[in-house]
Amino acid sequence: MTYPTNADFIVPDAIRDDFSDAMSRMYRTEVGAYGDLLRIVSEVNAGVLASDDADLLNLTPEEDIDRISLERHAAIRVGTAQELAMIARIFAVMGMHPVGYYDLSAAGVPVHSTAFRPKNRKALARNPFRIFTSLLRLELIEDADLRRTAAEILARRRIFTPDAIALTERAEAQGGLTGEEAVRFVAAILETFRWHERACVDLGTFRALNEAHRLIADVVSFKGPHINHLTPRTLDIDAAQAAMQAAGLPAKAVIEGPPRRRCPILLRQTSFKAMQEQVTFPGADGAARIGHHTARFGEIEQRGVALTPKGRALYDRLLGTVRSPCPSGETATYEERLATAFAAFPDNWRTLHAEGLAYFKFSLARAPDAPIPADRFDATALVDTGVLALSPVIYEDFLPVSAAGIFQSNLGDGPSVIYDAGPGRAAFEAALGMPLADEFTLYAGIESASIARCRARLASGQAAA
Ligand code: OOG
Ligand code: NI
């Protein structure tokens, strides 16, 4: 057979763009309130971009600003190592690679996770679509019989269509997909993430799984790993949360993550609670039974600057002081205590850069009077004289404490479990079949590439007045 040549292939970024759009359209028809959420977010974002607040955010035009209206993340939960490894191959066709490791067992959720996402600046600017992907840790089910039943059910199911597998293999063999193949690929993989109203276990098994953990029932009982939420990015989450409440959406009580700031850091998130949905359970006697499941919800997030390991350690320490039990007699609300604790976190871009707390992209803001030799290049001094401008490297990842809060608020009031799973990163990578990229290395790379570009241009005199 003759393979198409490189020139005939669609770039992975374009396939991801189509896929994220197709997912969003599918979810809008599946979950009506998600459409309301998109409307709220686009109104809030348009308001911020038209106001003076937009300048304060230092966003990069044609990069950060352009991507906002199509930006989102999704979350799925898979059941086996084989499913995870195949998902990784599928996502790679769209330029989405596993970055970071999240162990949620410590927070009472029997999964560990990674985020599949684009890694470089250009791909992120094109479409930063990410999928938070969790792998069920069956070994954390205590009851040996139930554990065996769950494993057998998972081993039997096929979550990918034959077309999805064949087109992924084709992309791997020929090094890409043609336009026509990409269209079929997106349609085929969309099937994996669709909601199934009909469960693949009987009601009794569903109840037993639910009893062990709501999340185990969510992963094991269905034909596939339905997306459980899609999350657009807002530039003002407090305004979006208020609009959500005004529209009658059942919003979560507190916003996860750092407090409101002039210079946003990391990620703030809130969601509307999962809906109760009717599910049909096949009966052993051939008679179907009707039951209910709550899994799917909508979420919004505000993204800020990516923090360095030093900045992240400060964030974790300050958040820890707020989340530890409140001293008796304390009357301040969670939001007030959060704001008080984070007063210790510098809140202007210049200081965040100078103290090495966050990552930035540098660009030439005005021509210097003369070329600047590379060995006299001092990025911070050049920012102060207005030759260079700083814009935040946007945080593309997730936060384990926030993720646990999001999981929990959508699992209802099941029994609360404490797992002692031990470190699982190596096991996760073995299941995945490849190593996980380190997010700090990626952010540092974006920053240093932008500095190198400025240094070279200033030294060459190209930029001089
Ligand atoms: C994933 C929860 C994590 C986030 O935004 O932190 C997440 C899940 O519920 O499967 O999406
Ligand atoms: Ni999420």
Tab-separated table of C-alpha atoms and ligand atoms in Angstrom:
chain	number	residue	atom	x	y	z
A	1	MET	CA	0.000	0.000	0.000
A	2	THR	CA	1.150	3.556	-0.542
A	3	TYR	CA	1.057	5.879	2.386
A	4	PRO	CA	0.235	9.567	2.038
A	5	THR	CA	3.220	11.861	2.315
A	6	ASN	CA	3.862	14.233	5.177
A	7	ALA	CA	2.428	17.140	3.243
A	8	ASP	CA	-0.957	15.429	3.130
A	9	PHE	CA	-1.250	15.231	6.901
A	10	ILE	CA	-3.333	17.434	9.136
A	11	VAL	CA	-1.306	18.897	12.016
A	12	PRO	CA	-2.139	17.308	15.383
A	13	ASP	CA	-3.099	20.766	16.738
A	14	ALA	CA	-5.899	21.008	14.164
A	15	ILE	CA	-7.216	17.537	15.048
A	16	ARG	CA	-7.242	18.523	18.739
A	17	ASP	CA	-9.073	21.719	17.866
A	18	ASP	CA	-11.779	19.741	16.026
A	19	PHE	CA	-11.980	17.189	18.802
A	20	SER	CA	-12.381	19.744	21.584
A	21	ASP	CA	-15.099	21.453	19.550
A	22	ALA	CA	-16.884	18.140	18.911
A	23	MET	CA	-16.699	17.242	22.614
A	24	SER	CA	-18.140	20.601	23.588
A	25	ARG	CA	-21.017	20.248	21.120
A	26	MET	CA	-21.771	16.723	22.331
A	27	TYR	CA	-21.706	17.731	26.000
A	28	ARG	CA	-23.999	20.677	25.323
A	29	THR	CA	-26.646	18.315	23.983
A	30	GLU	CA	-26.065	15.822	26.815
A	31	VAL	CA	-26.017	18.315	29.703
A	32	GLY	CA	-28.239	21.337	29.119
A	33	ALA	CA	-26.802	23.407	31.980
A	34	TYR	CA	-23.355	23.253	30.351
A	35	GLY	CA	-24.702	25.446	27.530
A	36	ASP	CA	-25.831	28.002	30.138
A	37	LEU	CA	-22.379	27.900	31.670
A	38	LEU	CA	-20.707	28.601	28.316
A	39	ARG	CA	-22.959	31.593	27.789
A	40	ILE	CA	-22.198	32.998	31.253
A	41	VAL	CA	-18.458	32.569	30.787
A	42	SER	CA	-18.342	34.190	27.372
A	43	GLU	CA	-20.289	37.209	28.675
A	44	VAL	CA	-18.017	37.592	31.705
A	45	ASN	CA	-14.882	37.255	29.550
A	46	ALA	CA	-16.072	39.813	27.029
A	47	GLY	CA	-16.764	42.201	29.927
A	48	VAL	CA	-13.282	41.766	31.407
A	49	LEU	CA	-11.537	42.123	28.035
A	50	ALA	CA	-13.407	45.377	27.376
A	51	SER	CA	-12.511	46.817	30.804
A	52	ASP	CA	-9.333	48.253	32.336
A	53	ASP	CA	-8.836	44.998	34.242
A	54	ALA	CA	-7.707	43.360	31.008
A	55	ASP	CA	-4.475	45.445	31.007
A	56	LEU	CA	-3.636	44.346	34.492
A	57	LEU	CA	-3.673	40.696	33.419
A	58	ASN	CA	-0.758	41.294	30.995
A	59	LEU	CA	-2.104	38.627	28.637
A	60	THR	CA	-0.324	38.126	25.323
A	61	PRO	CA	-2.497	39.258	22.381
A	62	GLU	CA	-2.817	36.681	19.575
A	63	GLU	CA	-1.907	34.022	22.065
A	64	ASP	CA	-3.558	34.043	25.479
A	65	ILE	CA	-6.413	36.301	24.447
A	66	ASP	CA	-7.263	34.487	21.236
A	67	ARG	CA	-7.488	31.106	22.836
A	68	ILE	CA	-9.780	32.057	25.700
A	69	SER	CA	-13.135	31.560	24.009
A	70	LEU	CA	-12.264	28.019	22.927
A	71	GLU	CA	-10.319	27.023	25.980
A	72	ARG	CA	-11.509	24.174	28.183
A	73	HIS	CA	-10.631	20.962	29.950
A	74	ALA	CA	-12.505	17.680	30.305
A	75	ALA	CA	-12.203	14.822	32.780
A	76	ILE	CA	-12.585	11.086	32.334
A	77	ARG	CA	-11.938	8.018	34.493
A	78	VAL	CA	-10.749	4.730	33.048
A	79	GLY	CA	-10.778	1.293	34.616
A	80	THR	CA	-7.698	-0.622	33.467
A	81	ALA	CA	-4.068	-0.213	32.460
A	82	GLN	CA	-4.957	-1.337	28.910
A	83	GLU	CA	-7.594	1.376	28.614
A	84	LEU	CA	-5.149	3.992	29.870
A	85	ALA	CA	-2.386	2.909	27.496
A	86	MET	CA	-4.735	3.001	24.487
A	87	ILE	CA	-6.128	6.410	25.498
A	88	ALA	CA	-2.551	7.711	25.603
A	89	ARG	CA	-1.946	6.544	22.023
A	90	ILE	CA	-5.196	8.155	20.855
A	91	PHE	CA	-4.441	11.472	22.560
A	92	ALA	CA	-0.912	11.494	21.098
A	93	VAL	CA	-2.445	11.630	17.591
A	94	MET	CA	-3.916	15.001	18.635
A	95	GLY	CA	-0.727	16.308	20.234
A	96	MET	CA	-1.861	15.652	23.807
A	97	HIS	CA	0.770	14.150	26.095
A	98	PRO	CA	0.693	13.042	29.728
A	99	VAL	CA	2.025	15.754	32.048
A	100	GLY	CA	2.196	15.548	35.846
A	101	TYR	CA	1.063	12.984	38.397
A	102	TYR	CA	-1.816	13.391	40.856
A	103	ASP	CA	-2.414	10.910	43.658
A	104	LEU	CA	-5.968	11.381	44.883
A	105	SER	CA	-6.064	8.352	47.167
A	106	ALA	CA	-4.770	10.491	50.018
A	107	ALA	CA	-7.989	12.519	49.682
A	108	GLY	CA	-10.196	9.420	49.806
A	109	VAL	CA	-10.695	9.016	46.048
A	110	PRO	CA	-9.428	5.623	44.789
A	111	VAL	CA	-7.724	6.896	41.617
A	112	HIS	CA	-4.481	8.387	40.410
A	113	SER	CA	-4.295	10.688	37.449
A	114	THR	CA	-2.438	12.704	34.856
A	115	ALA	CA	-3.367	15.488	32.443
A	116	PHE	CA	-3.046	14.904	28.693
A	117	ARG	CA	-2.268	18.237	27.085
A	118	PRO	CA	-0.190	20.037	24.478
A	119	LYS	CA	3.303	20.821	25.716
A	120	ASN	CA	4.843	23.629	23.692
A	121	ARG	CA	3.987	27.307	23.438
A	122	LYS	CA	2.752	27.228	19.863
A	123	ALA	CA	0.503	24.211	20.403
A	124	LEU	CA	-0.878	25.718	23.623
A	125	ALA	CA	-1.641	28.971	21.832
A	126	ARG	CA	-3.483	27.090	19.087
A	127	ASN	CA	-5.726	25.211	21.523
A	128	PRO	CA	-4.749	24.240	25.064
A	129	PHE	CA	-7.418	21.509	25.431
A	130	ARG	CA	-6.535	19.179	28.289
A	131	ILE	CA	-8.097	15.978	29.576
A	132	PHE	CA	-7.671	15.134	33.255
A	133	THR	CA	-7.506	11.341	33.114
A	134	SER	CA	-7.861	9.145	36.171
A	135	LEU	CA	-7.110	5.444	36.508
A	136	LEU	CA	-9.178	3.476	39.013
A	137	ARG	CA	-7.094	1.714	41.670
A	138	LEU	CA	-9.053	-1.501	41.980
A	139	GLU	CA	-6.608	-2.778	44.576
A	140	LEU	CA	-8.143	-0.271	46.964
A	141	ILE	CA	-11.477	-2.133	47.003
A	142	GLU	CA	-11.362	-3.993	50.290
A	143	ASP	CA	-13.927	-6.707	49.613
A	144	ALA	CA	-12.094	-9.415	47.611
A	145	ASP	CA	-15.258	-10.730	45.912
A	146	LEU	CA	-16.335	-7.282	44.809
A	147	ARG	CA	-12.824	-6.526	43.606
A	148	ARG	CA	-12.884	-9.685	41.469
A	149	THR	CA	-16.344	-8.896	40.079
A	150	ALA	CA	-15.248	-5.369	39.147
A	151	ALA	CA	-12.084	-6.636	37.474
A	152	GLU	CA	-14.079	-9.186	35.434
A	153	ILE	CA	-16.572	-6.578	34.264
A	154	LEU	CA	-13.795	-4.206	33.235
A	155	ALA	CA	-11.889	-6.952	31.425
A	156	ARG	CA	-14.952	-7.705	29.286
A	157	ARG	CA	-15.749	-4.207	28.080
A	158	ARG	CA	-14.377	-2.570	24.948
A	159	ILE	CA	-14.387	1.204	25.264
A	160	PHE	CA	-12.904	1.971	21.826
A	161	THR	CA	-14.617	1.402	18.496
A	162	PRO	CA	-12.707	-0.730	15.947
A	163	ASP	CA	-12.433	2.393	13.788
A	164	ALA	CA	-10.823	4.393	16.624
A	165	ILE	CA	-8.187	1.706	17.092
A	166	ALA	CA	-7.561	1.228	13.370
A	167	LEU	CA	-7.153	4.966	12.716
A	168	THR	CA	-4.812	5.378	15.680
A	169	GLU	CA	-2.663	2.516	14.381
A	170	ARG	CA	-2.724	4.106	10.955
A	171	ALA	CA	-1.622	7.477	12.324
A	172	GLU	CA	1.243	5.790	14.141
A	173	ALA	CA	2.314	3.794	11.086
A	174	GLN	CA	2.225	6.625	8.564
A	175	GLY	CA	3.152	9.460	10.911
A	176	GLY	CA	-0.137	11.387	10.765
A	177	LEU	CA	-3.670	11.489	9.414
A	178	THR	CA	-5.047	12.977	6.197
A	179	GLY	CA	-7.970	15.393	6.356
A	180	GLU	CA	-10.495	12.693	5.555
A	181	GLU	CA	-8.980	10.302	8.099
A	182	ALA	CA	-8.900	13.019	10.767
A	183	VAL	CA	-12.627	13.618	10.355
A	184	ARG	CA	-13.332	9.903	10.798
A	185	PHE	CA	-10.893	9.728	13.728
A	186	VAL	CA	-12.615	12.525	15.651
A	187	ALA	CA	-16.045	10.945	15.063
A	188	ALA	CA	-14.760	7.526	16.139
A	189	ILE	CA	-13.093	8.621	19.367
A	190	LEU	CA	-16.037	10.786	20.357
A	191	GLU	CA	-17.968	7.522	20.829
A	192	THR	CA	-15.687	6.555	23.724
A	193	PHE	CA	-16.670	9.646	25.716
A	194	ARG	CA	-20.403	9.518	25.107
A	195	TRP	CA	-22.908	9.032	27.937
A	196	HIS	CA	-24.678	5.653	28.047
A	197	GLU	CA	-28.101	5.627	29.570
A	198	ARG	CA	-27.929	1.841	29.840
A	199	ALA	CA	-25.545	0.397	32.417
A	200	CYS	CA	-23.576	-2.776	31.784
A	201	VAL	CA	-24.162	-4.199	35.286
A	202	ASP	CA	-27.366	-5.128	37.112
A	203	LEU	CA	-28.792	-2.869	39.780
A	204	GLY	CA	-27.556	-5.084	42.633
A	205	THR	CA	-23.955	-4.948	41.405
A	206	PHE	CA	-24.247	-1.186	40.892
A	207	ARG	CA	-25.412	-0.776	44.488
A	208	ALA	CA	-22.599	-2.930	45.848
A	209	LEU	CA	-20.030	-0.945	43.850
A	210	ASN	CA	-21.599	2.293	45.041
A	211	GLU	CA	-21.355	1.087	48.602
A	212	ALA	CA	-17.600	0.496	48.164
A	213	HIS	CA	-17.158	3.966	46.619
A	214	ARG	CA	-19.362	6.097	44.374
A	215	LEU	CA	-16.487	6.553	42.020
A	216	ILE	CA	-15.933	2.830	41.590
A	217	ALA	CA	-19.564	2.482	40.506
A	218	ASP	CA	-19.120	5.352	38.058
A	219	VAL	CA	-16.123	3.718	36.383
A	220	VAL	CA	-17.192	0.071	36.394
A	221	SER	CA	-20.935	0.204	35.645
A	222	PHE	CA	-20.903	1.786	32.207
A	223	LYS	CA	-19.900	0.886	28.702
A	224	GLY	CA	-17.329	3.647	28.513
A	225	PRO	CA	-15.570	6.508	30.311
A	226	HIS	CA	-18.178	9.222	29.701
A	227	ILE	CA	-16.798	12.739	30.150
A	228	ASN	CA	-17.909	13.764	33.618
A	229	HIS	CA	-17.397	17.491	33.079
A	230	LEU	CA	-16.154	20.104	30.660
A	231	THR	CA	-14.664	23.315	31.963
A	232	PRO	CA	-14.395	26.641	30.145
A	233	ARG	CA	-11.895	29.254	31.350
A	234	THR	CA	-13.170	32.520	32.752
A	235	LEU	CA	-11.216	35.705	33.342
A	236	ASP	CA	-13.251	36.511	36.476
A	237	ILE	CA	-14.467	33.483	38.401
A	238	ASP	CA	-16.164	35.496	41.154
A	239	ALA	CA	-18.344	37.239	38.577
A	240	ALA	CA	-19.017	33.920	36.812
A	241	GLN	CA	-19.913	32.216	40.112
A	242	ALA	CA	-22.351	35.023	40.971
A	243	ALA	CA	-23.889	34.774	37.482
A	244	MET	CA	-24.182	31.002	37.903
A	245	GLN	CA	-26.085	31.472	41.156
A	246	ALA	CA	-28.268	34.175	39.612
A	247	ALA	CA	-29.129	31.777	36.777
A	248	GLY	CA	-30.250	29.183	39.326
A	249	LEU	CA	-27.427	26.710	38.726
A	250	PRO	CA	-26.603	24.672	41.860
A	251	ALA	CA	-23.108	26.114	42.363
A	252	LYS	CA	-20.588	24.642	44.773
A	253	ALA	CA	-20.289	26.724	47.969
A	254	VAL	CA	-16.596	27.687	47.843
A	255	ILE	CA	-14.159	28.388	45.038
A	256	GLU	CA	-11.175	25.999	45.202
A	257	GLY	CA	-7.613	27.274	45.011
A	258	PRO	CA	-6.008	30.638	45.839
A	259	PRO	CA	-8.059	33.725	46.765
A	260	ARG	CA	-9.017	36.545	44.385
A	261	ARG	CA	-5.915	38.619	43.560
A	262	ARG	CA	-4.825	41.396	41.220
A	263	CYS	CA	-2.322	39.021	39.623
A	264	PRO	CA	-3.992	35.591	39.390
A	265	ILE	CA	-1.831	32.562	40.216
A	266	LEU	CA	-2.358	28.890	39.330
A	267	LEU	CA	-5.993	27.952	39.159
A	268	ARG	CA	-9.299	28.797	40.855
A	269	GLN	CA	-12.235	26.479	40.220
A	270	THR	CA	-15.879	26.027	41.037
A	271	SER	CA	-18.617	23.804	39.647
A	272	PHE	CA	-22.339	23.232	39.571
A	273	LYS	CA	-23.317	20.006	41.239
A	274	ALA	CA	-23.821	16.799	39.307
A	275	MET	CA	-27.300	16.076	38.051
A	276	GLN	CA	-29.230	13.001	39.013
A	277	GLU	CA	-29.729	10.946	35.889
A	278	GLN	CA	-31.925	8.008	35.120
A	279	VAL	CA	-30.090	4.805	34.252
A	280	THR	CA	-31.471	1.519	32.954
A	281	PHE	CA	-29.925	-1.582	34.524
A	282	PRO	CA	-30.213	-4.944	32.774
A	283	GLY	CA	-31.722	-7.645	35.019
A	284	ALA	CA	-30.508	-11.222	35.316
A	285	ASP	CA	-34.070	-12.299	34.476
A	286	GLY	CA	-34.087	-10.180	31.329
A	287	ALA	CA	-36.231	-7.491	32.935
A	288	ALA	CA	-34.614	-4.052	33.062
A	289	ARG	CA	-34.664	-1.968	36.254
A	290	ILE	CA	-34.542	1.804	36.534
A	291	GLY	CA	-32.068	3.465	38.900
A	292	HIS	CA	-30.202	6.738	39.260
A	293	HIS	CA	-26.643	7.948	39.064
A	294	THR	CA	-25.073	11.345	39.718
A	295	ALA	CA	-21.802	11.857	37.930
A	296	ARG	CA	-21.880	14.602	35.357
A	297	PHE	CA	-21.488	18.261	36.133
A	298	GLY	CA	-20.155	21.556	34.819
A	299	GLU	CA	-17.145	23.433	36.087
A	300	ILE	CA	-15.487	26.806	35.473
A	301	GLU	CA	-11.960	27.876	36.154
A	302	GLN	CA	-9.806	30.971	36.187
A	303	ARG	CA	-6.189	30.387	35.249
A	304	GLY	CA	-3.270	32.490	36.351
A	305	VAL	CA	0.495	32.382	36.223
A	306	ALA	CA	2.399	29.079	36.561
A	307	LEU	CA	4.477	29.011	39.740
A	308	THR	CA	8.066	27.840	40.077
A	309	PRO	CA	8.815	25.079	42.633
A	310	LYS	CA	9.579	27.898	45.104
A	311	GLY	CA	6.252	29.618	44.397
A	312	ARG	CA	4.398	26.337	44.550
A	313	ALA	CA	5.918	25.481	47.940
A	314	LEU	CA	4.739	28.860	49.243
A	315	TYR	CA	1.264	28.268	47.796
A	316	ASP	CA	1.026	24.800	49.387
A	317	ARG	CA	2.205	26.114	52.743
A	318	LEU	CA	-0.253	29.030	52.832
A	319	LEU	CA	-3.166	26.884	51.668
A	320	GLY	CA	-2.267	24.319	54.326
A	321	THR	CA	-2.629	26.894	57.105
A	322	VAL	CA	-6.160	27.715	55.934
A	323	ARG	CA	-7.315	24.140	55.454
A	324	SER	CA	-6.099	22.887	58.794
A	325	PRO	CA	-8.900	22.845	61.409
A	326	CYS	CA	-10.090	26.283	62.441
A	327	PRO	CA	-8.989	27.354	65.962
A	328	SER	CA	-12.004	27.363	68.280
A	329	GLY	CA	-13.618	30.771	68.602
A	330	GLU	CA	-12.519	31.679	65.053
A	331	THR	CA	-15.351	33.424	63.247
A	332	ALA	CA	-13.780	34.453	59.936
A	333	THR	CA	-15.207	32.753	56.834
A	334	TYR	CA	-13.080	30.449	54.687
A	335	GLU	CA	-12.676	33.218	52.086
A	336	GLU	CA	-11.522	35.704	54.727
A	337	ARG	CA	-8.986	33.299	56.205
A	338	LEU	CA	-7.734	32.472	52.706
A	339	ALA	CA	-7.253	36.143	51.861
A	340	THR	CA	-5.441	36.780	55.165
A	341	ALA	CA	-3.072	33.852	54.660
A	342	PHE	CA	-2.268	34.847	51.073
A	343	ALA	CA	-1.322	38.390	52.029
A	344	ALA	CA	2.149	36.806	52.297
A	345	PHE	CA	2.161	36.007	48.552
A	346	PRO	CA	3.455	38.977	46.473
A	347	ASP	CA	0.761	40.353	44.204
A	348	ASN	CA	2.484	42.154	41.374
A	349	TRP	CA	4.120	40.657	38.282
A	350	ARG	CA	7.464	42.396	38.782
A	351	THR	CA	7.934	40.988	42.299
A	352	LEU	CA	6.679	37.539	41.344
A	353	HIS	CA	9.377	37.474	38.675
A	354	ALA	CA	12.156	39.072	40.737
A	355	GLU	CA	11.589	36.680	43.644
A	356	GLY	CA	11.568	33.651	41.364
A	357	LEU	CA	8.027	32.693	42.324
A	358	ALA	CA	6.458	32.454	38.856
A	359	TYR	CA	7.287	31.881	35.169
A	360	PHE	CA	7.045	34.631	32.556
A	361	LYS	CA	7.279	35.156	28.820
A	362	PHE	CA	9.494	38.103	27.867
A	363	SER	CA	9.016	40.240	24.804
A	364	LEU	CA	10.566	43.437	23.421
A	365	ALA	CA	8.453	46.401	24.456
A	366	ARG	CA	10.574	49.255	23.078
A	367	ALA	CA	13.834	49.691	21.250
A	368	PRO	CA	16.891	50.319	23.445
A	369	ASP	CA	19.214	53.195	22.480
A	370	ALA	CA	22.015	50.852	21.427
A	371	PRO	CA	22.564	47.090	20.999
A	372	ILE	CA	22.948	45.241	24.292
A	373	PRO	CA	25.769	42.669	24.308
A	374	ALA	CA	24.569	39.239	25.370
A	375	ASP	CA	26.871	39.203	28.430
A	376	ARG	CA	25.321	42.454	29.710
A	377	PHE	CA	21.770	41.228	29.273
A	378	ASP	CA	19.828	41.477	32.546
A	379	ALA	CA	16.179	40.610	32.060
A	380	THR	CA	14.942	42.156	35.318
A	381	ALA	CA	16.797	45.445	34.741
A	382	LEU	CA	15.453	45.591	31.178
A	383	VAL	CA	11.929	45.120	32.478
A	384	ASP	CA	12.510	48.068	34.815
A	385	THR	CA	13.690	50.316	31.990
A	386	GLY	CA	10.722	49.296	29.885
A	387	VAL	CA	12.737	47.564	27.147
A	388	LEU	CA	11.229	44.192	27.968
A	389	ALA	CA	7.656	43.373	28.952
A	390	LEU	CA	6.539	40.459	31.095
A	391	SER	CA	3.482	38.348	30.536
A	392	PRO	CA	2.564	35.410	32.720
A	393	VAL	CA	3.121	31.849	31.495
A	394	ILE	CA	-0.396	30.519	32.029
A	395	TYR	CA	-0.727	27.504	34.355
A	396	GLU	CA	-1.907	24.556	32.208
A	397	ASP	CA	-2.168	21.887	34.898
A	398	PHE	CA	-4.293	20.971	37.899
A	399	LEU	CA	-4.126	21.095	41.690
A	400	PRO	CA	-4.571	17.907	43.707
A	401	VAL	CA	-6.306	19.546	46.690
A	402	SER	CA	-8.738	21.361	44.354
A	403	ALA	CA	-9.299	18.213	42.289
A	404	ALA	CA	-10.167	16.282	45.447
A	405	GLY	CA	-12.641	19.032	46.381
A	406	ILE	CA	-14.220	18.847	42.920
A	407	PHE	CA	-14.444	15.037	43.009
A	408	GLN	CA	-15.990	15.094	46.463
A	409	SER	CA	-18.563	17.782	45.855
A	410	ASN	CA	-19.896	15.706	42.995
A	411	LEU	CA	-19.922	12.312	44.620
A	412	GLY	CA	-22.619	13.178	47.138
A	413	ASP	CA	-22.421	12.114	50.752
A	414	GLY	CA	-21.115	8.592	50.414
A	415	PRO	CA	-19.067	6.993	53.162
A	416	SER	CA	-15.792	8.818	53.630
A	417	VAL	CA	-12.819	6.514	53.192
A	418	ILE	CA	-9.165	6.968	54.052
A	419	TYR	CA	-6.847	4.994	51.765
A	420	ASP	CA	-3.271	4.122	52.443
A	421	ALA	CA	-2.208	3.462	48.887
A	422	GLY	CA	1.450	4.414	49.073
A	423	PRO	CA	3.230	6.202	46.239
A	424	GLY	CA	1.951	5.097	42.865
A	425	ARG	CA	3.729	7.161	40.229
A	426	ALA	CA	5.866	4.268	38.977
A	427	ALA	CA	2.809	1.994	38.801
A	428	PHE	CA	0.909	4.670	36.897
A	429	GLU	CA	3.734	5.105	34.385
A	430	ALA	CA	3.954	1.336	33.948
A	431	ALA	CA	0.208	1.189	33.202
A	432	LEU	CA	0.519	4.124	30.812
A	433	GLY	CA	3.492	2.613	29.041
A	434	MET	CA	5.516	5.836	29.070
A	435	PRO	CA	6.972	8.363	31.491
A	436	LEU	CA	5.035	11.426	32.625
A	437	ALA	CA	6.467	14.803	31.637
A	438	ASP	CA	7.417	17.224	34.411
A	439	GLU	CA	5.330	20.397	34.278
A	440	PHE	CA	7.990	22.657	35.840
A	441	THR	CA	10.480	21.708	33.124
A	442	LEU	CA	7.941	22.684	30.453
A	443	TYR	CA	7.190	26.091	32.009
A	444	ALA	CA	10.874	26.834	32.572
A	445	GLY	CA	11.526	25.945	28.909
A	446	ILE	CA	8.898	28.430	27.686
A	447	GLU	CA	10.421	31.162	29.868
A	448	SER	CA	14.032	30.514	28.889
A	449	ALA	CA	13.200	30.321	25.170
A	450	SER	CA	11.545	33.743	25.362
A	451	ILE	CA	14.559	35.196	27.193
A	452	ALA	CA	16.973	33.705	24.669
A	453	ARG	CA	14.992	35.234	21.814
A	454	CYS	CA	15.086	38.701	23.423
A	455	ARG	CA	18.782	38.419	24.251
A	456	ALA	CA	19.659	37.498	20.667
A	457	ARG	CA	17.580	40.303	19.175
A	458	LEU	CA	19.018	42.946	21.515
A	459	ALA	CA	22.587	41.793	20.928
A	460	SER	CA	22.197	41.799	17.144
A	461	GLY	CA	21.153	45.418	17.242
A	462	GLN	CA	18.046	44.545	15.221
A	463	ALA	CA	15.917	46.019	17.927
A	464	ALA	CA	17.993	49.113	18.592
A	465	ALA	CA	16.491	52.521	17.822
B	1	OOG	C1	-11.640	14.942	37.892
B	1	OOG	C2	-11.532	15.995	38.939
B	1	OOG	C3	-10.315	16.879	38.684
B	1	OOG	C4	-10.116	19.333	38.144
B	1	OOG	O1	-10.503	20.276	37.447
B	1	OOG	O2	-9.381	19.478	39.123
B	1	OOG	C5	-10.569	17.991	37.753
B	1	OOG	C6	-12.835	14.057	37.996
B	1	OOG	O3	-13.821	14.381	38.699
B	1	OOG	O4	-12.795	12.996	37.335
B	1	OOG	O5	-11.130	17.893	36.703
B	2	NI	NI	-12.066	19.772	36.207
